[in-house]
Amino acid sequence: MDVSTTQSQPLKPNQDGSTFSKKKKRFL
């Protein structure tokens, strides 16, 4: 499970974090 998630987005971890932060802020 860990390997799948890591291989799913290993070349764009920053983008994922940015999107998550924005979504979380908007949701909050």
GROMACS .gro file of N, CA and C in nm:
model
   84
    1MET      N    1   0.085  -0.121   0.000
    1MET     CA    2   0.000   0.000   0.000
    1MET      C    3   0.089   0.126   0.000
    2ASP      N    4   0.190   0.124   0.082
    2ASP     CA    5   0.281   0.240   0.088
    2ASP      C    6   0.354   0.260  -0.045
    3VAL      N    7   0.399   0.148  -0.100
    3VAL     CA    8   0.473   0.157  -0.227
    3VAL      C    9   0.382   0.213  -0.337
    4SER      N   10   0.259   0.173  -0.338
    4SER     CA   11   0.165   0.220  -0.441
    4SER      C   12   0.145   0.371  -0.429
    5THR      N   13   0.123   0.417  -0.309
    5THR     CA   14   0.101   0.561  -0.288
    5THR      C   15   0.226   0.641  -0.322
    6THR      N   16   0.340   0.587  -0.285
    6THR     CA   17   0.466   0.659  -0.312
    6THR      C   18   0.494   0.661  -0.462
    7GLN      N   19   0.463   0.552  -0.530
    7GLN     CA   20   0.489   0.545  -0.674
    7GLN      C   21   0.381   0.621  -0.751
    8SER      N   22   0.273   0.651  -0.688
    8SER     CA   23   0.161   0.719  -0.756
    8SER      C   24   0.197   0.866  -0.781
    9GLN      N   25   0.277   0.925  -0.693
    9GLN     CA   26   0.312   1.068  -0.707
    9GLN      C   27   0.447   1.096  -0.642
   10PRO      N   28   0.553   1.045  -0.701
   10PRO     CA   29   0.686   1.066  -0.646
   10PRO      C   30   0.756   1.184  -0.714
   11LEU      N   31   0.700   1.226  -0.826
   11LEU     CA   32   0.766   1.335  -0.901
   11LEU      C   33   0.691   1.467  -0.883
   12LYS      N   34   0.593   1.468  -0.797
   12LYS     CA   35   0.518   1.594  -0.774
   12LYS      C   36   0.459   1.596  -0.633
   13PRO      N   37   0.546   1.593  -0.535
   13PRO     CA   38   0.501   1.594  -0.396
   13PRO      C   39   0.472   1.737  -0.351
   14ASN      N   40   0.546   1.830  -0.405
   14ASN     CA   41   0.525   1.971  -0.368
   14ASN      C   42   0.389   2.018  -0.419
   15GLN      N   43   0.359   1.984  -0.543
   15GLN     CA   44   0.231   2.026  -0.602
   15GLN      C   45   0.116   1.968  -0.519
   16ASP      N   46   0.130   1.843  -0.483
   16ASP     CA   47   0.023   1.779  -0.406
   16ASP      C   48   0.001   1.855  -0.274
   17GLY      N   49   0.110   1.889  -0.208
   17GLY     CA   50   0.101   1.959  -0.080
   17GLY      C   51   0.035   2.095  -0.100
   18SER      N   52   0.076   2.164  -0.204
   18SER     CA   53   0.019   2.298  -0.231
   18SER      C   54  -0.132   2.287  -0.253
   19THR      N   55  -0.172   2.192  -0.330
   19THR     CA   56  -0.315   2.175  -0.361
   19THR      C   57  -0.391   2.136  -0.235
   20PHE      N   58  -0.330   2.051  -0.157
   20PHE     CA   59  -0.397   2.005  -0.034
   20PHE      C   60  -0.414   2.122   0.063
   21SER      N   61  -0.310   2.201   0.075
   21SER     CA   62  -0.314   2.316   0.167
   21SER      C   63  -0.423   2.414   0.122
   22LYS      N   64  -0.426   2.441  -0.006
   22LYS     CA   65  -0.525   2.535  -0.060
   22LYS      C   66  -0.666   2.481  -0.036
   23LYS      N   67  -0.684   2.354  -0.063
   23LYS     CA   68  -0.817   2.294  -0.048
   23LYS      C   69  -0.856   2.296   0.100
   24LYS      N   70  -0.761   2.264   0.184
   24LYS     CA   71  -0.790   2.259   0.328
   24LYS      C   72  -0.827   2.400   0.379
   25LYS      N   73  -0.752   2.497   0.334
   25LYS     CA   74  -0.779   2.636   0.378
   25LYS      C   75  -0.918   2.679   0.330
   26ARG      N   76  -0.949   2.644   0.209
   26ARG     CA   77  -1.078   2.685   0.152
   26ARG      C   78  -1.190   2.613   0.228
   27PHE      N   79  -1.165   2.487   0.257
   27PHE     CA   80  -1.267   2.407   0.326
   27PHE      C   81  -1.288   2.459   0.468
   28LEU      N   82  -1.177   2.500   0.528
   28LEU     CA   83  -1.186   2.548   0.667
   28LEU      C   84  -1.255   2.684   0.667
   0.00000   0.00000   0.00000
